[in-house]
C-alpha positions as a Python dict, from the first residue, in 0.01 Angstrom:
ca = {
    (1, 'M'): (0, 0, 0),
    (2, 'L'): (324, -38, -271),
    (3, 'R'): (304, 289, -384),
    (4, 'E'): (361, 471, 13),
    (5, 'N'): (572, 170, 85),
    (6, 'F'): (793, 239, -185),
    (7, 'V'): (749, 681, -153),
    (8, 'N'): (842, 575, 252),
    (9, 'G'): (1102, 413, 155),
    (10, 'M'): (1278, 637, -97),
    (11, 'S'): (1245, 905, 177),
    (12, 'R'): (1541, 742, 366),
    (13, 'V'): (1758, 738, 65),
    (14, 'P'): (2007, 1076, 164),
    (15, 'N'): (2026, 1256, -190),
    (16, 'S'): (2136, 1586, -284),
    (17, 'V'): (1930, 1884, -323),
    (18, 'S'): (1938, 2075, -670),
    (19, 'I'): (1706, 2349, -813),
    (20, 'V'): (1709, 2284, -1181),
    (21, 'T'): (1708, 2635, -1397),
    (22, 'T'): (1601, 2728, -1758),
    (23, 'D'): (1569, 2995, -1964),
    (24, 'G'): (1496, 3054, -2253),
    (25, 'V'): (1220, 3159, -2561),
    (26, 'A'): (992, 2980, -2307),
    (27, 'G'): (1044, 3187, -1981),
    (28, 'R'): (1272, 3161, -1706),
    (29, 'F'): (1180, 2855, -1480),
    (30, 'G'): (1321, 2625, -1142),
    (31, 'V'): (1244, 2382, -948),
    (32, 'T'): (1371, 2205, -596),
    (33, 'V'): (1476, 1802, -707),
    (34, 'S'): (1620, 1563, -546),
    (35, 'A'): (1745, 1286, -839),
    (36, 'T'): (2067, 1405, -983),
    (37, 'S'): (2281, 1141, -1110),
    (38, 'S'): (2572, 1150, -1324),
    (39, 'V'): (2540, 917, -1636),
    (40, 'S'): (2982, 975, -1808),
    (41, 'A'): (3216, 1174, -1773),
    (42, 'E'): (3336, 1093, -2152),
    (43, 'P'): (3204, 1293, -2240),
    (44, 'P'): (3053, 1478, -1993),
    (45, 'T'): (2656, 1392, -1955),
    (46, 'L'): (2397, 1399, -1636),
    (47, 'L'): (2031, 1412, -1561),
    (48, 'V'): (1806, 1490, -1323),
    (49, 'C'): (1404, 1412, -1277),
    (50, 'V'): (1099, 1634, -1254),
    (51, 'H'): (817, 1667, -1270),
    (52, 'H'): (561, 1642, -1588),
    (53, 'L'): (321, 1848, -1422),
    (54, 'S'): (604, 2126, -1298),
    (55, 'N'): (615, 2439, -1577),
    (56, 'A'): (1004, 2405, -1532),
    (57, 'S'): (941, 2036, -1749),
    (58, 'K'): (803, 2278, -2055),
    (59, 'A'): (1035, 2544, -2038),
    (60, 'I'): (1349, 2256, -2047),
    (61, 'I'): (1158, 2099, -2366),
    (62, 'E'): (1132, 2469, -2516),
    (63, 'N'): (1446, 2647, -2435),
    (64, 'G'): (1691, 2324, -2497),
    (65, 'V'): (1894, 2443, -2151),
    (66, 'F'): (1874, 2353, -1797),
    (67, 'C'): (2150, 2437, -1562),
    (68, 'V'): (2203, 2209, -1215),
    (69, 'N'): (2268, 2407, -923),
    (70, 'L'): (2373, 2186, -604),
    (71, 'L'): (2315, 2360, -352),
    (72, 'H'): (2569, 2370, -26),
    (73, 'N'): (2422, 2314, 344),
    (74, 'E'): (2377, 2681, 388),
    (75, 'A'): (2072, 2660, 152),
    (76, 'S'): (1771, 2502, 188),
    (77, 'I'): (1579, 2846, 217),
    (78, 'V'): (1628, 2880, -149),
    (79, 'S'): (1540, 2454, -213),
    (80, 'D'): (1152, 2539, 13),
    (81, 'T'): (1103, 2828, -171),
    (82, 'F'): (1162, 2678, -540),
    (83, 'A'): (994, 2381, -377),
    (84, 'G'): (641, 2563, -277),
    (85, 'R'): (698, 2515, 77),
    (86, 'V'): (767, 2903, 183),
    (87, 'P'): (655, 3223, 2),
    (88, 'A'): (898, 3395, -259),
    (89, 'P'): (974, 3674, -170),
    (90, 'D'): (750, 3949, -419),
    (91, 'G'): (615, 3610, -574),
    (92, 'D'): (906, 3590, -734),
    (93, 'K'): (1100, 3274, -702),
    (94, 'F'): (1441, 3373, -791),
    (95, 'S'): (1465, 3651, -619),
    (96, 'C'): (1545, 3447, -267),
    (97, 'A'): (1927, 3423, -390),
    (98, 'T'): (2144, 3582, -608),
    (99, 'W'): (2220, 3438, -991),
    (100, 'H'): (2418, 3477, -1291),
    (101, 'K'): (2338, 3400, -1667),
    (102, 'L'): (2544, 3122, -1772),
    (103, 'D'): (2625, 3127, -2137),
    (104, 'S'): (2372, 2885, -2223),
    (105, 'G'): (2121, 3170, -2079),
    (106, 'A'): (2009, 2952, -1785),
    (107, 'P'): (2058, 3128, -1428),
    (108, 'A'): (2313, 2953, -1234),
    (109, 'I'): (2310, 3032, -850),
    (110, 'D'): (2589, 3274, -741),
    (111, 'D'): (2679, 3043, -432),
    (112, 'P'): (2657, 2685, -509),
    (113, 'L'): (2815, 2356, -414),
    (114, 'V'): (2908, 2355, -782),
    (115, 'V'): (2663, 2401, -1118),
    (116, 'F'): (2643, 2228, -1438),
    (117, 'D'): (2547, 2411, -1695),
    (118, 'C'): (2410, 2207, -2003),
    (119, 'Q'): (2198, 2146, -2335),
    (120, 'L'): (1965, 1960, -2346),
    (121, 'M'): (2040, 1595, -2502),
    (122, 'Q'): (1690, 1375, -2463),
    (123, 'H'): (1464, 1353, -2281),
    (124, 'M'): (1153, 1120, -2172),
    (125, 'R'): (860, 1112, -1975),
    (126, 'I'): (831, 805, -1757),
    (127, 'N'): (479, 774, -1540),
    (128, 'T'): (500, 1122, -1382),
    (129, 'H'): (841, 1223, -1467),
    (130, 'Y'): (1042, 1343, -1726),
    (131, 'I'): (1378, 1248, -1755),
    (132, 'F'): (1617, 1500, -1918),
    (133, 'I'): (1963, 1383, -2024),
    (134, 'G'): (2201, 1708, -2058),
    (135, 'S'): (2534, 1733, -2181),
    (136, 'V'): (2757, 1887, -1942),
    (137, 'L'): (2901, 2291, -2116),
    (138, 'T'): (3020, 2426, -1837),
    (139, 'V'): (3102, 2355, -1419),
    (140, 'E'): (3132, 2636, -1138),
    (141, 'F'): (3228, 2556, -771),
    (142, 'G'): (3185, 2759, -482),
    (143, 'K'): (3375, 2854, -163),
    (144, 'T'): (3149, 2612, -2),
    (145, 'T'): (3269, 2229, 11),
    (146, 'R'): (2952, 2096, 200),
    (147, 'P'): (2625, 1991, 21),
    (148, 'L'): (2259, 1974, 144),
    (149, 'L'): (2073, 1638, 163),
    (150, 'H'): (1788, 1572, 174),
    (151, 'A'): (1645, 1214, 389),
    (152, 'N'): (1407, 1122, 650),
    (153, 'R'): (1235, 1425, 506),
    (154, 'S'): (1411, 1683, 648),
    (155, 'Y'): (1788, 1866, 551),
    (156, 'G'): (2116, 1779, 678),
    (157, 'T'): (2482, 1738, 568),
    (158, 'S'): (2731, 1531, 551),
    (159, 'W'): (3050, 1564, 797),
    (160, 'L'): (3174, 1196, 775),
    (161, 'F'): (3338, 1290, 407),
    (162, 'P'): (3673, 1508, 398),
    (163, 'S'): (3628, 1854, 279),
    (164, 'A'): (3666, 1852, -124),
    (165, 'E'): (3957, 2069, -140),
    (166, 'R'): (4215, 1812, 41),
    (167, 'N'): (4099, 1609, -283),
    (168, 'H'): (4173, 1833, -534),
}
């Protein structure tokens, strides 16, 4: 009962939607996540949480790098593809969008809200998930400023906030 109430309660909390990617000796992998947070601005550090059974978890640990691709409000198909909710075109999840390689080697989506290229600093397993802490190497911005959000088991976006362009 507590687990069900916890899951239902957390489903009400709006979260940004990201595709966490990695590439290197362990191969190229990506997974949809909604648990991303800044840790520090000095130096820039963030964290993501990925299920321990995900192939991406093992690859992030072995590759030592990851990219957090925050999605804009028109990229729900990318989220659904990497979450396994819709079939990947040609069996390759990465074919649902266009990508480029960052300095770390991790794939970055070509039309993001924002991407953070990270060097893995630490990882720890807490129950069902790994927490990956990354030192941010590069930040790239997309043209779109409306984030893809997930709450109440569906997608949406923010419309009450002013555009990010007005804040720079």
